[in-house]
Coordinates of C-alpha atoms and ligand atoms in Angstrom, one line a residue:
M1 CA 0.0 0.0 0.0
N2 CA 1.2 3.5 -0.7
G3 CA -1.1 5.2 1.9
G4 CA -2.9 7.2 -0.8
K5 CA 0.4 8.8 -1.9
R6 CA 1.4 8.8 -5.5
V7 CA 3.6 10.7 -7.9
I8 CA 2.3 11.0 -11.5
R9 CA 5.2 11.9 -13.8
G10 CA 4.6 13.3 -17.3
R11 CA 4.3 16.5 -19.4
V12 CA 2.1 18.5 -17.1
L13 CA -0.3 20.9 -18.9
T14 CA -2.9 23.0 -17.1
F15 CA -4.7 26.3 -17.8
T16 CA -5.2 29.5 -15.7
D17 CA -7.5 31.1 -18.2
D18 CA -8.9 30.8 -21.7
P19 CA -6.0 30.9 -24.1
A20 CA -8.2 32.2 -26.9
E21 CA -8.5 35.4 -24.9
A22 CA -5.4 35.5 -22.7
G23 CA -2.9 33.8 -25.1
A24 CA -0.1 31.4 -24.2
S25 CA 0.3 33.0 -20.7
A26 CA -2.9 31.3 -19.8
R27 CA -1.3 27.9 -19.6
R28 CA 1.3 26.3 -17.4
T29 CA 3.5 23.5 -18.6
F30 CA 6.2 21.3 -17.1
E31 CA 7.8 19.3 -19.9
D32 CA 9.4 16.9 -17.4
G33 CA 6.8 17.5 -14.7
A34 CA 5.1 15.6 -11.9
V35 CA 2.1 15.8 -9.7
L36 CA 2.2 14.6 -6.1
V37 CA -1.1 13.2 -4.8
E38 CA -1.8 12.7 -1.1
D39 CA -5.2 11.5 0.2
G40 CA -7.1 12.4 -3.0
R41 CA -5.7 15.9 -3.3
I42 CA -2.8 17.5 -5.2
A43 CA 0.0 18.1 -2.7
A44 CA 2.6 19.4 -5.2
V45 CA 3.1 20.1 -8.9
G46 CA 6.2 21.2 -10.7
E47 CA 9.4 20.0 -12.3
A48 CA 9.7 16.2 -11.8
R49 CA 13.1 16.5 -10.0
D50 CA 11.6 18.9 -7.4
V51 CA 8.4 16.9 -6.8
L52 CA 10.2 13.6 -6.6
V53 CA 12.5 14.7 -3.8
R54 CA 9.4 15.9 -1.9
A55 CA 7.6 12.6 -2.3
P56 CA 7.1 10.7 1.0
E57 CA 8.7 7.3 1.4
G58 CA 6.6 4.5 0.0
A59 CA 4.8 6.7 -2.6
A60 CA 4.0 5.0 -5.8
V61 CA 5.5 6.5 -8.9
D62 CA 3.5 6.3 -12.1
D63 CA 5.8 7.1 -15.0
H64 CA 4.0 8.7 -18.0
S65 CA 7.0 10.7 -19.1
D66 CA 6.1 10.7 -22.8
A67 CA 2.4 11.6 -22.2
I68 CA 0.5 14.8 -21.2
V69 CA -0.9 15.0 -17.6
M70 CA -3.9 17.3 -17.5
P71 CA -6.8 18.0 -15.1
G72 CA -9.6 15.4 -15.4
L73 CA -12.1 16.3 -18.1
I74 CA -15.6 17.7 -17.3
D75 CA -18.9 17.1 -19.1
V76 CA -21.7 19.5 -18.3
H77 CA -24.6 17.6 -19.8
I78 CA -25.0 13.9 -20.2
H79 CA -27.8 11.3 -19.7
Y80 CA -26.7 8.1 -17.9
P81 CA -29.9 6.1 -18.9
Q82 CA -29.1 6.5 -22.6
T83 CA -26.1 4.2 -22.9
Q84 CA -28.3 1.9 -24.9
V85 CA -30.0 4.7 -26.8
I86 CA -26.8 6.1 -28.3
A87 CA -26.6 5.4 -32.1
S88 CA -30.4 5.1 -32.6
Y89 CA -31.2 5.7 -36.3
G90 CA -33.1 8.2 -38.3
A91 CA -35.0 10.7 -36.1
Q92 CA -34.9 14.3 -34.9
L93 CA -35.5 15.3 -31.3
L94 CA -39.2 14.7 -30.7
D95 CA -39.5 11.4 -32.6
W96 CA -36.1 10.3 -31.2
L97 CA -37.5 10.9 -27.6
H98 CA -40.7 9.0 -28.3
N99 CA -39.4 6.1 -30.4
Y100 CA -36.2 5.3 -28.5
T101 CA -35.5 7.3 -25.4
F102 CA -38.8 7.2 -23.5
V103 CA -39.0 3.5 -24.3
E104 CA -35.5 2.7 -23.0
E105 CA -35.8 4.9 -19.9
Q106 CA -38.8 2.8 -18.6
R107 CA -36.3 -0.1 -18.0
F108 CA -34.9 2.0 -15.1
A109 CA -37.9 1.2 -12.9
D110 CA -35.8 -1.9 -12.1
P111 CA -33.1 -1.0 -9.6
S112 CA -30.8 -3.9 -10.7
H113 CA -30.9 -2.4 -14.3
C114 CA -30.0 1.0 -12.8
E115 CA -27.1 -0.4 -10.9
R116 CA -25.7 -2.2 -13.9
V117 CA -25.9 0.8 -16.2
A118 CA -24.6 3.3 -13.6
E119 CA -21.5 1.1 -13.2
F120 CA -21.0 0.8 -16.9
F121 CA -21.6 4.5 -17.4
L122 CA -19.1 5.6 -14.8
N123 CA -16.4 3.3 -16.2
E124 CA -17.0 4.6 -19.6
L125 CA -16.6 8.2 -18.5
F126 CA -13.3 7.2 -16.8
R127 CA -12.1 5.3 -19.9
N128 CA -12.6 8.6 -21.8
G129 CA -10.8 10.7 -19.2
T130 CA -14.0 12.3 -17.8
T131 CA -13.9 12.7 -14.0
T132 CA -16.8 15.0 -13.3
A133 CA -20.2 15.3 -15.1
L134 CA -23.6 16.9 -14.7
V135 CA -25.9 13.9 -15.2
Y136 CA -29.6 13.3 -16.0
C137 CA -31.1 10.3 -14.4
T138 CA -34.6 9.0 -15.2
V139 CA -37.9 9.9 -13.5
Y140 CA -37.5 7.0 -11.1
P141 CA -35.7 8.0 -7.9
Q142 CA -34.1 4.5 -7.8
S143 CA -32.1 5.5 -10.9
A144 CA -30.7 8.5 -9.1
E145 CA -30.0 6.4 -6.0
A146 CA -28.1 3.8 -8.1
F147 CA -26.0 6.5 -9.8
F148 CA -25.1 8.4 -6.6
A149 CA -24.2 5.1 -4.9
A150 CA -21.9 4.1 -7.7
A151 CA -20.2 7.5 -7.8
E152 CA -19.8 7.4 -4.0
R153 CA -18.0 4.0 -4.2
V154 CA -15.2 5.5 -6.2
D155 CA -15.3 9.0 -4.6
A156 CA -16.1 10.7 -7.9
R157 CA -17.2 14.3 -8.1
M158 CA -20.6 14.0 -9.8
I159 CA -23.7 16.1 -10.0
A160 CA -27.0 14.4 -10.9
G161 CA -30.7 14.6 -10.5
K162 CA -33.9 12.7 -10.9
A163 CA -35.8 13.9 -14.0
M164 CA -39.2 15.5 -13.4
L165 CA -41.9 14.8 -16.1
D166 CA -45.6 15.0 -15.6
R167 CA -47.0 15.2 -19.1
N168 CA -46.3 14.4 -22.8
A169 CA -44.5 11.1 -22.2
P170 CA -45.6 7.5 -21.7
K171 CA -47.6 7.1 -18.5
A172 CA -45.0 4.8 -17.0
L173 CA -42.5 7.6 -17.2
L174 CA -44.6 10.3 -15.5
D175 CA -44.5 11.5 -11.9
T176 CA -46.7 14.2 -10.5
V177 CA -46.1 17.7 -9.2
Q178 CA -46.2 16.4 -5.6
T179 CA -44.2 13.2 -6.1
S180 CA -41.5 14.9 -8.2
Y181 CA -41.1 17.5 -5.5
D182 CA -41.1 15.0 -2.6
D183 CA -38.7 12.5 -4.4
S184 CA -36.3 15.3 -5.5
K185 CA -36.3 16.8 -2.0
A186 CA -35.6 13.4 -0.4
L187 CA -32.7 12.8 -2.8
I188 CA -31.3 16.3 -2.1
E189 CA -31.4 15.6 1.6
K190 CA -29.8 12.2 1.3
W191 CA -27.0 12.8 -1.3
R192 CA -26.2 16.5 -1.5
G193 CA -22.7 17.2 0.0
R194 CA -22.1 13.5 0.7
G195 CA -18.6 12.7 -0.5
R196 CA -18.0 14.8 -3.5
L197 CA -21.6 14.6 -4.7
D198 CA -24.1 17.3 -5.5
Y199 CA -27.7 17.5 -6.8
A200 CA -29.3 19.1 -9.8
V201 CA -33.0 19.8 -9.8
T202 CA -33.9 18.3 -13.2
P203 CA -37.2 19.3 -15.0
R204 CA -36.5 17.5 -18.2
F205 CA -37.8 20.2 -20.5
A206 CA -40.8 22.5 -20.8
I207 CA -42.7 20.0 -23.0
T208 CA -42.8 17.3 -20.3
S209 CA -43.6 19.5 -17.3
T210 CA -46.8 21.4 -16.4
P211 CA -46.4 25.0 -15.2
A212 CA -47.1 23.7 -11.7
Q213 CA -44.2 21.2 -11.9
L214 CA -41.8 23.9 -13.1
D215 CA -42.9 26.0 -10.2
A216 CA -42.2 23.0 -7.9
A217 CA -38.7 22.9 -9.4
G218 CA -38.3 26.6 -8.7
A219 CA -39.5 26.0 -5.1
L220 CA -36.8 23.4 -4.6
M221 CA -34.1 25.8 -5.8
K222 CA -35.3 28.4 -3.3
E223 CA -35.5 25.8 -0.5
F224 CA -31.9 24.5 -1.2
P225 CA -29.8 27.5 -2.1
G226 CA -26.9 26.7 -4.4
V227 CA -28.5 23.5 -5.7
Y228 CA -28.0 23.0 -9.4
M229 CA -30.7 23.0 -12.1
Q230 CA -30.5 21.3 -15.5
S231 CA -32.8 21.4 -18.4
H232 CA -33.0 21.7 -22.2
V233 CA -33.9 24.8 -24.3
D234 CA -34.1 25.9 -27.9
E235 CA -32.7 22.6 -29.3
N236 CA -35.1 21.9 -32.2
T237 CA -37.5 24.1 -34.2
D238 CA -40.5 21.6 -33.8
E239 CA -39.8 21.5 -30.1
I240 CA -39.9 25.3 -29.9
E241 CA -43.2 25.5 -31.7
F242 CA -44.7 22.9 -29.3
V243 CA -43.5 24.9 -26.3
R244 CA -45.1 28.0 -27.8
Q245 CA -48.4 26.2 -28.0
L246 CA -48.1 24.8 -24.5
F247 CA -47.2 28.1 -22.9
P248 CA -48.9 30.9 -24.9
E249 CA -48.4 33.3 -22.0
A250 CA -44.6 33.1 -22.2
K251 CA -42.5 35.5 -24.2
N252 CA -40.4 32.7 -25.6
Y253 CA -39.0 29.3 -24.6
L254 CA -36.5 30.4 -22.0
D255 CA -39.2 32.7 -20.5
V256 CA -41.1 29.5 -19.5
Y257 CA -38.2 28.7 -17.2
R258 CA -37.6 32.3 -16.1
R259 CA -41.2 32.6 -14.9
A260 CA -40.7 29.5 -12.7
G261 CA -37.5 31.0 -11.2
L262 CA -35.2 28.4 -12.8
L263 CA -32.6 30.8 -14.3
G264 CA -29.3 31.5 -12.4
P265 CA -25.6 30.8 -12.1
R266 CA -26.2 27.2 -11.1
S267 CA -28.6 26.6 -14.0
V268 CA -27.3 24.7 -17.1
F269 CA -29.3 24.6 -20.2
G270 CA -28.5 22.0 -22.9
H271 CA -28.3 23.2 -26.6
C272 CA -29.3 26.9 -26.7
I273 CA -29.2 26.8 -30.5
H274 CA -32.2 28.8 -31.8
M275 CA -32.2 31.7 -29.3
T276 CA -33.8 35.1 -29.7
E277 CA -32.0 38.2 -28.6
D278 CA -34.2 38.4 -25.6
E279 CA -33.3 34.8 -24.6
V280 CA -29.6 35.5 -25.0
G281 CA -29.9 38.6 -22.9
A282 CA -31.7 36.7 -20.2
M283 CA -29.1 33.9 -20.1
A284 CA -26.3 36.6 -19.7
E285 CA -28.2 38.6 -17.2
T286 CA -28.9 35.7 -14.9
G287 CA -25.5 34.0 -15.3
S288 CA -27.1 30.9 -16.7
V289 CA -24.9 28.4 -18.5
A290 CA -25.4 27.3 -22.1
A291 CA -24.2 23.7 -22.8
F292 CA -22.7 23.3 -26.3
C293 CA -23.4 19.7 -27.3
P294 CA -21.9 19.4 -30.8
T295 CA -22.2 15.7 -31.5
S296 CA -25.8 15.7 -30.4
N297 CA -26.7 18.8 -32.3
L298 CA -25.3 17.2 -35.5
F299 CA -26.6 13.7 -34.9
L300 CA -30.2 14.9 -34.2
G301 CA -30.0 17.5 -37.0
S302 CA -30.8 20.2 -34.4
G303 CA -28.7 23.0 -35.7
L304 CA -25.4 24.9 -35.3
F305 CA -24.5 26.5 -31.9
D306 CA -23.4 30.1 -32.3
R307 CA -20.6 30.3 -29.8
S308 CA -19.3 33.8 -30.7
R309 CA -22.8 35.2 -30.5
L310 CA -23.4 33.8 -27.0
A311 CA -19.9 34.5 -25.7
G312 CA -20.0 38.0 -27.1
A313 CA -23.2 38.7 -25.2
G314 CA -21.6 37.5 -22.0
V315 CA -23.3 34.1 -21.7
R316 CA -21.4 31.5 -19.7
I317 CA -20.7 28.5 -21.9
G318 CA -19.9 24.8 -21.1
L319 CA -19.0 21.9 -23.4
A320 CA -20.9 18.6 -23.2
T321 CA -21.4 15.2 -24.9
D322 CA -25.2 14.9 -24.3
V323 CA -24.9 11.1 -24.7
G324 CA -27.1 9.4 -26.0
G325 CA -28.4 12.2 -28.4
G326 CA -24.6 12.8 -28.5
T327 CA -22.6 10.0 -30.2
S328 CA -19.4 9.9 -28.1
Y329 CA -18.4 9.8 -24.4
S330 CA -15.1 11.4 -25.4
M331 CA -14.7 15.1 -24.7
L332 CA -11.8 15.1 -27.2
R333 CA -14.2 13.8 -29.9
T334 CA -16.8 16.3 -28.7
A335 CA -14.4 19.2 -29.1
A336 CA -13.3 17.9 -32.5
E337 CA -17.0 18.0 -33.7
G338 CA -17.4 21.4 -31.9
Y339 CA -14.5 22.7 -34.0
K340 CA -16.3 21.6 -37.2
V341 CA -19.6 23.1 -36.1
L342 CA -17.9 26.4 -35.4
Q343 CA -16.2 26.2 -38.8
L344 CA -19.6 26.0 -40.4
N345 CA -20.4 29.3 -38.6
G346 CA -17.2 30.9 -39.7
Q347 CA -15.7 30.7 -36.2
S348 CA -12.5 29.2 -35.0
W349 CA -11.4 27.4 -31.9
P350 CA -7.8 26.7 -31.1
A351 CA -7.1 23.3 -29.5
A352 CA -5.7 24.9 -26.3
A353 CA -9.0 26.8 -25.9
A354 CA -11.0 23.6 -26.4
L355 CA -8.8 21.8 -23.8
Y356 CA -9.3 24.8 -21.4
Q357 CA -13.0 24.5 -22.0
M358 CA -13.2 20.8 -21.1
T359 CA -11.2 21.4 -17.9
L360 CA -11.1 24.8 -16.2
G361 CA -13.7 26.3 -18.5
N362 CA -16.3 23.7 -17.6
A363 CA -15.2 23.8 -13.9
R364 CA -16.0 27.5 -14.0
A365 CA -19.3 26.8 -15.7
L366 CA -20.3 24.6 -12.8
G367 CA -18.8 27.0 -10.2
L368 CA -16.4 24.2 -9.2
D369 CA -13.1 25.9 -10.1
H370 CA -12.1 26.1 -6.4
A371 CA -11.9 22.3 -6.4
I372 CA -11.3 20.9 -9.9
G373 CA -10.4 22.0 -13.5
S374 CA -6.7 22.8 -13.0
I375 CA -3.6 21.2 -11.5
E376 CA -3.0 23.2 -8.4
V377 CA -2.0 22.4 -4.8
G378 CA -5.1 21.7 -2.7
K379 CA -7.4 20.8 -5.6
D380 CA -8.9 17.3 -6.1
A381 CA -6.5 14.8 -7.7
D382 CA -8.7 14.2 -10.7
L383 CA -6.3 13.8 -13.6
V384 CA -6.1 12.4 -17.1
V385 CA -3.0 11.2 -18.9
L386 CA -3.2 11.8 -22.7
D387 CA -1.1 10.2 -25.4
S388 CA -0.8 12.2 -28.7
R389 CA 0.6 9.2 -30.4
A390 CA -2.0 6.7 -29.3
T391 CA -3.0 5.4 -32.7
P392 CA -0.9 4.7 -35.9
A393 CA -2.5 7.6 -37.6
M394 CA -1.8 10.0 -34.7
A395 CA 1.8 8.8 -34.3
H396 CA 2.3 9.2 -38.0
R397 CA 0.9 12.7 -38.0
M398 CA 3.0 13.6 -35.0
E399 CA 6.2 13.0 -37.0
T400 CA 5.7 16.4 -38.6
V401 CA 4.5 18.3 -35.5
E402 CA 7.0 20.8 -34.2
D403 CA 5.3 22.6 -31.4
L404 CA 2.8 22.1 -28.5
D405 CA -0.1 24.0 -30.2
K406 CA 0.1 21.8 -33.2
E407 CA 0.3 18.7 -31.1
L408 CA -2.7 19.7 -29.1
F409 CA -4.7 20.2 -32.3
V410 CA -3.8 16.6 -33.4
L411 CA -4.8 15.3 -30.0
V412 CA -8.1 17.1 -30.1
T413 CA -8.9 16.3 -33.7
L414 CA -7.9 12.7 -33.8
G415 CA -8.0 11.7 -30.1
D416 CA -10.7 9.6 -28.3
D417 CA -10.6 7.0 -25.6
R418 CA -7.6 5.4 -27.1
A419 CA -5.6 8.6 -26.3
V420 CA -6.5 8.3 -22.7
R421 CA -3.8 6.3 -21.1
Q422 CA -5.0 6.6 -17.5
T423 CA -7.6 8.5 -15.5
Y424 CA -7.1 9.3 -11.8
V425 CA -10.2 9.9 -9.7
A426 CA -9.3 11.3 -6.3
G427 CA -5.8 10.1 -6.9
E428 CA -6.7 6.5 -7.8
P429 CA -6.2 5.0 -11.3
R430 CA -9.7 4.1 -12.7
K431 CA -9.2 3.4 -16.4
A432 CA -10.2 -0.2 -16.9
Ligands
LIG1 N1 -34.9 17.2 -24.6 C1 -35.6 16.6 -23.6 N2 -35.0 15.4 -23.3 C2 -33.9 15.3 -24.0 C3 -32.9 14.3 -24.1 O1 -32.9 13.2 -23.5 N3 -31.9 14.5 -25.0 C4 -31.9 15.6 -25.8 N4 -30.9 15.8 -26.7 N5 -32.8 16.6 -25.7 C5 -33.8 16.4 -24.8
LIG2 ZN1 -29.7 16.3 -23.1

């Protein structure tokens, strides 16, 4: 046993700000670097020779000298009950939900199914280098129970919530205003702040909640200050039209949530593609976060996220896979598709900025940058080790690469789970 002490040696790379705005000074690198981990936290970081002499006797040394050691990756929008929905053919959002997703999610009434999938899902995140995620469970409280229990077993920093739906879905998938309130409250009281876990009040989207249920979600946010809120907005044009019919009194889609008190700095809205100026303004004013979900937006044919427009208006932005509308668990793949989406909008995204986004940027989006998102003494020892030469095609391409920025672009554009050599969760290696 090493008593929870470990040195991880490699090419340390971490960000202090968005390099797209702050330039190269926004990153810290130690080419022959190391991170000392003690009891799940970062105890030292720097040149390998300095860290190694500080390491206590008996500390394990994991030598990844030729690979990049970065903060663990963060995904701000993903559905754990959709591991067997991913790659379902031929439909856009509303049909995709009814034909595949709402069918599959009914299987989570069975706690043993929840446990099996929660275990698979967390391992898949770790295999892809993701150490923190904001996660949707199903309507069934047992699906949230199983997820939190699985995350607690490995001391992962996870945020999740039971979905609230009381209309426009199969009967077996509906709760009520009262049960959704009671079940969410019980889950918050049981799991919030336990280990590294936190809770997100989760009204799935405006279509599947009555105004009264959205108000109940707002009441939970008031009752539990600082609790997260996650939902979907402005993903698909048919969805937006349906919302307009369901809520004729609202100014626009986001206004449905605003009226229920659901906007704020702890609120993360998936997609935010087809936004009016008023909606963009409300996002910025309230500090709400827009989750950019490129693989999902392409796969479901939803549209192109306009990053410059939202960022220019002061909207906080996160990056997310949105599995299973999204088609990859990999944040590297997600950023690669994000780059292509932005290209179609005439926008660019340097690899360093994408890597900042999936680490410190997403930590800031979740208000967790005091604990995760960069390699700094005192922060959680959630780390990923990335190999830019992981596949023959990557190694071959790397033969012509002469600086770090070009290497990072190869890593982001061609990388996936194969580029993840190891993932440390609270200092423990978890890549199977
Ligand atoms: N809107 C409501 N539910 C969902 C979901 O599960 N996935 C996506 N992409 N959009 C949604
Ligand atoms: Zn989603």
